[in-house]
Coordinates of C-alpha atoms and ligand atoms in Angstrom, one line a residue:
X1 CA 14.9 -4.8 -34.9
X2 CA 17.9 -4.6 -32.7
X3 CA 19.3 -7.7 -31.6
X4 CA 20.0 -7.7 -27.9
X5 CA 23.2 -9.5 -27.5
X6 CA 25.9 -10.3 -24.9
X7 CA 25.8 -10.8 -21.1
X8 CA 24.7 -8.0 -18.7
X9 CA 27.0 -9.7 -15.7
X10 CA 28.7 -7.2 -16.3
X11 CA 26.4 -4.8 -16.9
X12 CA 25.0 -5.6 -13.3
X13 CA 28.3 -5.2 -11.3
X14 CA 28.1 -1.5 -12.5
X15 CA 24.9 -0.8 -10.5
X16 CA 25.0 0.3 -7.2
X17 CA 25.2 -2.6 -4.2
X18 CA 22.0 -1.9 -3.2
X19 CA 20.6 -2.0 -6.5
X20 CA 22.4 -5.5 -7.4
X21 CA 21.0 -6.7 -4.6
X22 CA 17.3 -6.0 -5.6
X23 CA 13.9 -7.9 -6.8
X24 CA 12.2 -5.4 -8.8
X25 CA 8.3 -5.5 -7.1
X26 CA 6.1 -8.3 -8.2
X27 CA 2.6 -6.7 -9.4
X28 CA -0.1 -8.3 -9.1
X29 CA -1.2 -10.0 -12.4
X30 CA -3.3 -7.7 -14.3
X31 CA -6.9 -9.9 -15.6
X32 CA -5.7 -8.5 -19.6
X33 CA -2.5 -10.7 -18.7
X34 CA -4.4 -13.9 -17.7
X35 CA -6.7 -13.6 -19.8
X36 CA -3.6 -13.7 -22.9
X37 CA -1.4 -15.8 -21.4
X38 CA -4.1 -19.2 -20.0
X39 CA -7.0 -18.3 -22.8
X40 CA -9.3 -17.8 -19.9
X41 CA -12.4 -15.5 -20.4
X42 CA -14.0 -13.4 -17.4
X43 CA -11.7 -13.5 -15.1
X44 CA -11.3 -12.0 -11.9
X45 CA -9.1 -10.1 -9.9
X46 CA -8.2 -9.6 -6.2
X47 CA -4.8 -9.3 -5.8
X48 CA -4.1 -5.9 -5.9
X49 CA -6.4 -4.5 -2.8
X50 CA -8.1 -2.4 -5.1
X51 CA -11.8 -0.8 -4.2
X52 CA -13.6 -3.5 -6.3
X53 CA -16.8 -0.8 -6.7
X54 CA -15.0 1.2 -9.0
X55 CA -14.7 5.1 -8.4
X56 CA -17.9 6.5 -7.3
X57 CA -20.3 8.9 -9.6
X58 CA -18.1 12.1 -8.5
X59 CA -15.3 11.0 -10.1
X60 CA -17.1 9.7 -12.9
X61 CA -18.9 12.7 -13.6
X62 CA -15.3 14.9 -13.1
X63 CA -13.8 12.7 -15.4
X64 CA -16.3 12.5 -18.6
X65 CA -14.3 15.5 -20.2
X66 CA -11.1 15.1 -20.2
X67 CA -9.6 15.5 -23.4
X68 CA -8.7 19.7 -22.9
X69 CA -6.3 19.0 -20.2
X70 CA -4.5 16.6 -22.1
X71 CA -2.2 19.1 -23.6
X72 CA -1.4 21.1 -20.8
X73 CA 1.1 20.3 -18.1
X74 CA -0.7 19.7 -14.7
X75 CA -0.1 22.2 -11.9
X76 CA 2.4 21.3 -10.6
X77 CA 1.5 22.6 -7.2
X78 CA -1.3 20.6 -7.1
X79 CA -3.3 23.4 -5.7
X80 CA -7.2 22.4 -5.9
X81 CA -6.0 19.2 -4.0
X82 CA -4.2 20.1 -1.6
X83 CA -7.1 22.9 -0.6
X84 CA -9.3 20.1 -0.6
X85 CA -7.3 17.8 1.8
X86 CA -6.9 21.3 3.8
X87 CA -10.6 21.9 4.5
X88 CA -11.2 17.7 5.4
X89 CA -8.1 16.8 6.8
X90 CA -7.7 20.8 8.9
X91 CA -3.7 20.5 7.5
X92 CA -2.1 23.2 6.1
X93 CA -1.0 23.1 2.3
X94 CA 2.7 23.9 3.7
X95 CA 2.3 19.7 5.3
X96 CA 1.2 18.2 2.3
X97 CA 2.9 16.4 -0.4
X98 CA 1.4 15.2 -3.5
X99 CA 2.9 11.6 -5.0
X100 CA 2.2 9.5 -8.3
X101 CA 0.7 7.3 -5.7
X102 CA 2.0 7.2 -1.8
X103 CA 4.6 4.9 -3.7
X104 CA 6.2 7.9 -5.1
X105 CA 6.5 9.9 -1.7
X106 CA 7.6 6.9 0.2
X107 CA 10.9 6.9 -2.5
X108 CA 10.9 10.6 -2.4
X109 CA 11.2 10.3 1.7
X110 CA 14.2 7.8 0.8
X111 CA 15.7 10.2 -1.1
X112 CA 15.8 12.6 0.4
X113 CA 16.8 11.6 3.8
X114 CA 18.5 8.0 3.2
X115 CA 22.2 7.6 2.1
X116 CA 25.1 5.0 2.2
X117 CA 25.5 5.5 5.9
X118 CA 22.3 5.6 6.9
X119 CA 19.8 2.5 8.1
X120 CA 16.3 2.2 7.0
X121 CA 14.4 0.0 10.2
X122 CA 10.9 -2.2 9.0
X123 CA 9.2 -5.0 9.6
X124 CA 9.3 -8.6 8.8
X125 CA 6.1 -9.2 6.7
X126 CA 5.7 -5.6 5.7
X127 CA 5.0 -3.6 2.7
X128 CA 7.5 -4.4 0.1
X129 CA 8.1 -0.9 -1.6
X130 CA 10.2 -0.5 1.9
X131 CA 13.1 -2.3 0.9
X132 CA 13.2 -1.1 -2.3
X133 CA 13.2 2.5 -1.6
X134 CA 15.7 1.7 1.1
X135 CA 18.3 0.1 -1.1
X136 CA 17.7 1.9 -4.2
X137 CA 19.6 4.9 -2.7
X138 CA 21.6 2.4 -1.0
X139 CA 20.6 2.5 2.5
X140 CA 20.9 0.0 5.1
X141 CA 17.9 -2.0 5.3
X142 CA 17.4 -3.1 9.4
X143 CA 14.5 -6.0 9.4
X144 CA 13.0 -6.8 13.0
X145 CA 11.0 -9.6 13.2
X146 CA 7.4 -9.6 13.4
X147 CA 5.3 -10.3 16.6
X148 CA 1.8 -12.3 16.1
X149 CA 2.5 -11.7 12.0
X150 CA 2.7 -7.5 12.8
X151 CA 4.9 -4.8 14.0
X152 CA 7.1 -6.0 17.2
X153 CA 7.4 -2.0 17.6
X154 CA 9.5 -2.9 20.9
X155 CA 11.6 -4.9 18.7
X156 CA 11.7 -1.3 15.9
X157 CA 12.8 0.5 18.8
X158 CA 15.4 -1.7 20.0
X159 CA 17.1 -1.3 16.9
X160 CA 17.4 2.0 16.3
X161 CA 21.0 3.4 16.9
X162 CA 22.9 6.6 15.9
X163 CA 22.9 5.9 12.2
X164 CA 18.8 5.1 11.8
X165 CA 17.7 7.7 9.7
X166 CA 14.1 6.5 9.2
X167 CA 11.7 3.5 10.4
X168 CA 8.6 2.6 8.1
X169 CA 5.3 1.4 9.6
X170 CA 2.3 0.1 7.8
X171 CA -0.6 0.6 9.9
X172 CA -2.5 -1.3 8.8
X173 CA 0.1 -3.5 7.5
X174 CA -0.6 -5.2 4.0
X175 CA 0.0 -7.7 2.9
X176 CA -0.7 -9.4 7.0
X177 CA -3.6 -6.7 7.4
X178 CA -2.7 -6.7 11.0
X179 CA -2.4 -3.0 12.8
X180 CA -1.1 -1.0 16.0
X181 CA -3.4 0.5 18.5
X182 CA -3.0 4.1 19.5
X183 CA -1.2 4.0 22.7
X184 CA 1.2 1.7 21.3
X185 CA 2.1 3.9 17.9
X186 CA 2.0 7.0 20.1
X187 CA 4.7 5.6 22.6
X188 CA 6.7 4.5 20.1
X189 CA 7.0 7.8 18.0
X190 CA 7.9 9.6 21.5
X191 CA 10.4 7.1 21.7
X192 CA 12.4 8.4 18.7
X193 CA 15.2 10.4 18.9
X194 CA 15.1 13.5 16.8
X195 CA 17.2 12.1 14.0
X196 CA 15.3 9.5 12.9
X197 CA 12.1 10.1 10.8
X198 CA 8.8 8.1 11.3
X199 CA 6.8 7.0 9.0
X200 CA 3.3 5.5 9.3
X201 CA 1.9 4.5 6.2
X202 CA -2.0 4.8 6.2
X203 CA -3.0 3.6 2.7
X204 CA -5.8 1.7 4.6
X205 CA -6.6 4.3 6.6
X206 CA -10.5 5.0 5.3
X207 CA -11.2 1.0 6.0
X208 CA -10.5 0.7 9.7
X209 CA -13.1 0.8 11.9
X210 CA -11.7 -0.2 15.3
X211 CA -11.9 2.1 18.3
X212 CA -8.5 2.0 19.0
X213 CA -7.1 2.3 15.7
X214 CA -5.1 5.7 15.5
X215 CA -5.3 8.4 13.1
X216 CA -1.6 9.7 12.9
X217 CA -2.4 13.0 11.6
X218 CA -3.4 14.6 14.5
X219 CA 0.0 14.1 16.6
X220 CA 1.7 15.9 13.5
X221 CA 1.9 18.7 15.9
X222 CA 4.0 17.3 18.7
X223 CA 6.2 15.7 16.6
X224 CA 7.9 17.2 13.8
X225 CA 9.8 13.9 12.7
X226 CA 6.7 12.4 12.0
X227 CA 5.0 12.0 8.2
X228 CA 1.7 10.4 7.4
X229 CA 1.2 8.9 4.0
X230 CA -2.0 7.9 2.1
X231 CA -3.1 7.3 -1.1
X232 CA -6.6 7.5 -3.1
X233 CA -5.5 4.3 -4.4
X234 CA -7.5 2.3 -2.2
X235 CA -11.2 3.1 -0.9
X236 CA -11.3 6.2 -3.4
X237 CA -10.6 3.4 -6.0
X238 CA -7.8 5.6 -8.2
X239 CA -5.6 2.7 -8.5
X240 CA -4.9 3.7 -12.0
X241 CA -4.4 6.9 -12.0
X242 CA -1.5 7.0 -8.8
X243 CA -1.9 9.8 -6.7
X244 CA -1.1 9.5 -3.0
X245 CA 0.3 12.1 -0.7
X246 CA 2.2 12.7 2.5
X247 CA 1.3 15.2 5.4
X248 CA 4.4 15.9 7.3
X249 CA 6.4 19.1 9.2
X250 CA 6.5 22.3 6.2
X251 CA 10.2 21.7 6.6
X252 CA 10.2 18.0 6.1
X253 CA 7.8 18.8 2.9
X254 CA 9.9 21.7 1.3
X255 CA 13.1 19.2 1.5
X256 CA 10.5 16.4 -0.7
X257 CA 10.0 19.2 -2.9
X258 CA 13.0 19.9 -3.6
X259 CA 13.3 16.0 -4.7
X260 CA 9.9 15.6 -6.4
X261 CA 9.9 15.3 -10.1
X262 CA 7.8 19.0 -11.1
X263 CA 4.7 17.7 -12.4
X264 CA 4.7 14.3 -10.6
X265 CA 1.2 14.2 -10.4
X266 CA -0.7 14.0 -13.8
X267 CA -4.1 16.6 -14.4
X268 CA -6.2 13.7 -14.2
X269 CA -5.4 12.3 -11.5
X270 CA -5.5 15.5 -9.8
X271 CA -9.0 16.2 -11.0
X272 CA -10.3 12.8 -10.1
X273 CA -8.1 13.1 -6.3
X274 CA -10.6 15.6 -5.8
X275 CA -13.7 14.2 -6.7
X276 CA -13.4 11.4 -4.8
X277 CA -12.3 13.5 -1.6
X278 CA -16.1 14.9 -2.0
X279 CA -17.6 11.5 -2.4
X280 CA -18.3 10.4 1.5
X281 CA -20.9 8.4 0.1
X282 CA -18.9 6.3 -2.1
X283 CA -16.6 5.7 0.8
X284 CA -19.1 4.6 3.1
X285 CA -21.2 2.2 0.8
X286 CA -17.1 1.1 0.3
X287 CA -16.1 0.3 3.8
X288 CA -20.1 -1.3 3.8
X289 CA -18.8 -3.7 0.9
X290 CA -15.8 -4.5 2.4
X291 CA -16.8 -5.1 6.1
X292 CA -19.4 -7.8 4.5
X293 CA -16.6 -8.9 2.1
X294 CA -14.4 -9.5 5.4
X295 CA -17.3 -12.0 6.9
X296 CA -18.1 -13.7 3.9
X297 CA -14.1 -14.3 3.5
X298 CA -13.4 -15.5 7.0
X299 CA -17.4 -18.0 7.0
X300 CA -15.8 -19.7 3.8
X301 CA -12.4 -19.8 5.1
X302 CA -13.7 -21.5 8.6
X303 CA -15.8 -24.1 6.6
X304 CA -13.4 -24.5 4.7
X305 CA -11.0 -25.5 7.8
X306 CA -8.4 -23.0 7.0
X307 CA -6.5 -20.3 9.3
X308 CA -6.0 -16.7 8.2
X309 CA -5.1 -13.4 9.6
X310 CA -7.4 -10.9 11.3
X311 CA -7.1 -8.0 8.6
X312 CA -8.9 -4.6 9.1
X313 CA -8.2 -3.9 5.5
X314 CA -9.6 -4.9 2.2
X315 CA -7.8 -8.0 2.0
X316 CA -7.0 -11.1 4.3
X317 CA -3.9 -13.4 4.2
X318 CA -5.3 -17.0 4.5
X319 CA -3.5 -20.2 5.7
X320 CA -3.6 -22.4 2.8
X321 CA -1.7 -25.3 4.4
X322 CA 0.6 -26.2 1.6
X323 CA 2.6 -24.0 -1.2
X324 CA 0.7 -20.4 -1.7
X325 CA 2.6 -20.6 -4.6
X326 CA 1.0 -23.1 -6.2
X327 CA -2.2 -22.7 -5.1
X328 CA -2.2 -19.3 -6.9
X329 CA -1.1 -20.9 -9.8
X330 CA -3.9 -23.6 -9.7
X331 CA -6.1 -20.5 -8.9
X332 CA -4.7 -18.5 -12.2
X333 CA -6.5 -22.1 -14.4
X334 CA -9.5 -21.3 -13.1
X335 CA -9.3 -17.3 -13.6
X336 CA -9.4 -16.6 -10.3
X337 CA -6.1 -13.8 -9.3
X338 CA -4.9 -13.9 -5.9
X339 CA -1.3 -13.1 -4.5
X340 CA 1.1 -15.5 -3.7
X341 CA 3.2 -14.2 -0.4
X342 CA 5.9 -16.0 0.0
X343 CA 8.2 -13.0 -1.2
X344 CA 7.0 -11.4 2.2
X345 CA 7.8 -14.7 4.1
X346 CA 5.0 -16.0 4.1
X347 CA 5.3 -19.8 2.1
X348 CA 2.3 -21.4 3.1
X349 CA -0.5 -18.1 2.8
X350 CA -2.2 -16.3 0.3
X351 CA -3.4 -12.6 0.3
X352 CA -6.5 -12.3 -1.6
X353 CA -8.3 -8.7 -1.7
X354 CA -11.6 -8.1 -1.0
X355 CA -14.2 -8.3 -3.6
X356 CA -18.0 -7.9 -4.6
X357 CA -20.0 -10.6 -3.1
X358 CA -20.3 -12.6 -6.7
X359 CA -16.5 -12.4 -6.6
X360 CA -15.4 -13.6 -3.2
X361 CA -17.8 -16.3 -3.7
X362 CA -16.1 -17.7 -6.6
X363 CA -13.0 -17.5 -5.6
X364 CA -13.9 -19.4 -1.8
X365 CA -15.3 -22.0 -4.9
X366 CA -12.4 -22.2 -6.8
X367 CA -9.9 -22.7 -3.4
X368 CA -12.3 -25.2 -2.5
X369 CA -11.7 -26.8 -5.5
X370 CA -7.8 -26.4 -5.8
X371 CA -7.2 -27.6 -2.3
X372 CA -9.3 -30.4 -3.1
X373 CA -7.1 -31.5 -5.6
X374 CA -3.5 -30.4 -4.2
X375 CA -2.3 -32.4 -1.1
X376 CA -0.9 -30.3 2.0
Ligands
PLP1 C1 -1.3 -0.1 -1.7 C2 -0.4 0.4 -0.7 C3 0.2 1.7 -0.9 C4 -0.3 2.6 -1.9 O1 0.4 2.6 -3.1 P1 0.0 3.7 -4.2 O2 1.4 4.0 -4.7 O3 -0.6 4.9 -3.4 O4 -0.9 3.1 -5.1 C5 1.0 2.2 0.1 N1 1.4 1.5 1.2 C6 0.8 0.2 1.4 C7 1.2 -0.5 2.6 C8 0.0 -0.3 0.4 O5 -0.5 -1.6 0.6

């Protein structure tokens, strides 16, 4: 083997700023992981806001044979897909951009629009693949602070100036779970000047169930600096397999083409994508799941005297009154995988996702149990 040797300092001082200045995203911990590293047995998860249901029968029926596409490349048009989103979404294929995940089109957006000179306005509290993207082609990231935990968007606008090139906004914004109603988000984008690029970041979309919540994609037609991202990550429960996709102008989605790797999104995935776009069903007994999950999170939370976050996603950021930090480290002992915040400024909380009943209940048991033996 190779012996690794020598310091990196300076190693390091050859990246780019933006790039020295940078934590590389903190996953959440994956169960294989616990399970190795604490010898725990049957533990669970919810830390990663994934559909704790598993893909639905579609996808599992499209995905039993598998093995003949392995050797092929994927299209790399992504066509079956995209005509699918076409026909539920009424887009056009010309507005759509496939993504190894929404991750991958939120760094292709950065890319492709984002330089030196350029600033990159988000939230306090908000998603943290925004900073990254930002200063991985070494934009200037422009934080404004967050009103009542979510977007102050009077506060985004008041910071944009002649060099924004593009603001981010989570709606609903994870890991808070808090969201902007439809007036607001509309008057905002009409607030943007022509040179900036807006962003709204759905990956929650399929979840939200409020009256006022907007669905961006239909004011893709007045505004041509606008582009809508979401993912089948989530409710569609294709975590694994990363595909997620933007709906934008045709010109803003030709310019991410011409920065998309070819065959970015893998055949699977693809297949699967599609599947799951069919599956109404599973999405529905989803959302069903969840909006119980939601109750029995915030009952257990309330008895057990603790504040959290209205979320109207899949996961809730709860007051924990002392270190999240070590609570989820306590929590890790007894198997139980939350996330630990206080990389999004956020000390004292903990975002736990939404599970199956079985699931939240033991972890509101295992808090209850922590905080009973960890002082404030
Ligand atoms: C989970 C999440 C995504 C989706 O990431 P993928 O790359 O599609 O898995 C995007 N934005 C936000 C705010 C998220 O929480």
């Amino acid at each position: 083997m190779t012996r690794i040797t020598g310091s990196t300092n300076s190693k390091i001082q050859l990246a780019r700023r933006g790039v020295r200045g940078l934590k590389p995203y903190q996953p959440g911990k994956p169960v294989a992981e616990l399970e190795r590293e604490y010898g725990v047995r049957a533990a669970i998860k919810l830390a990663s806001n994934e559909n704790p249901l598993g893909p639905g029968n579609l996808v599992r029926e499209a995905t039993q044979n598998i093995s003949g596409l392995l050797c092929r490349y994927p299209d790399g048009n992504g066509y079956g897909l995209k005509q699918a989103l076409c026909r539920q979404l009424e887009l056009e294929p010309e507005q759509i951009t496939l993504g190894n995940g929404s991750n991958d089109v939120l760094e292709l957006l950065a890319r492709a629009f984002v330089s030196a000179r350029t600033e990159v306005i988000f939230s306090e509290h908000a998603f943290a693949v925004y900073p990254i993207v930002t200063q991985a082609v070494g934009g200037q990231a422009v934080v404004t602070p967050a009103r009542e935990w979510g977007h102050d968007l009077d506060a985004m606008a008041a910071a944009v100036t002649p060099k924004t090139r593009m603001v981010f906004i989570a709606n609903p914004n994870n890991p808070t779970g808090t969201w902007v109603k439809r007036d607001a988000l509309r008057a905002f984008i009409a607030r943007m000047p022509s040179h900036v690029i807006v962003v709204v970041d759905e990956a929650y979309f399929e979840y939200v169930q409020e009256d006022d919540y907007p669905d961006a994609l239909q004011w893709l037609s007045e505004f041509d600096n606008l582009v809508v991202t979401r993912t089948f990550s989530k409710i569609h429960a294709l975590a694994g397999l990363r595909v997620g996709y933007a709906v934008s102008h045709p010109d803003i989605a030709e310019l991410l083409n011409r920065v998309r790797q070819p065959f970015n999104v893998n055949s699977i995935g693809l297949l699967a994508a599609e599947a799951a776009l069919a599956d109404e069903e599973h999405v529905q007994r989803s959302r069903e799941v969840n909006n119980m999950g939601l109750r029995q999170m915030s009952e257990g939370f309330e008895s057990l005297g603790l504040g959290w976050i209205p979320s109207v996603g899949n996961f809730v950021c709860v007051d924990v009154g002392r270190s999240g930090d070590e609570v989820y480290e306590a929590l890790l002992t007894r198997g139980v995988i939350a996330r630990p915040v206080t990389g999004y400024g956020l000390p004292r909380h903990l975002r736990v996702t939404v599970g199956l009943e079985r699931e939240n209940r033991r972890f509101l048991a295992a808090l209850q149990k922590v905080l009973e033996q960890t002082g404030p």
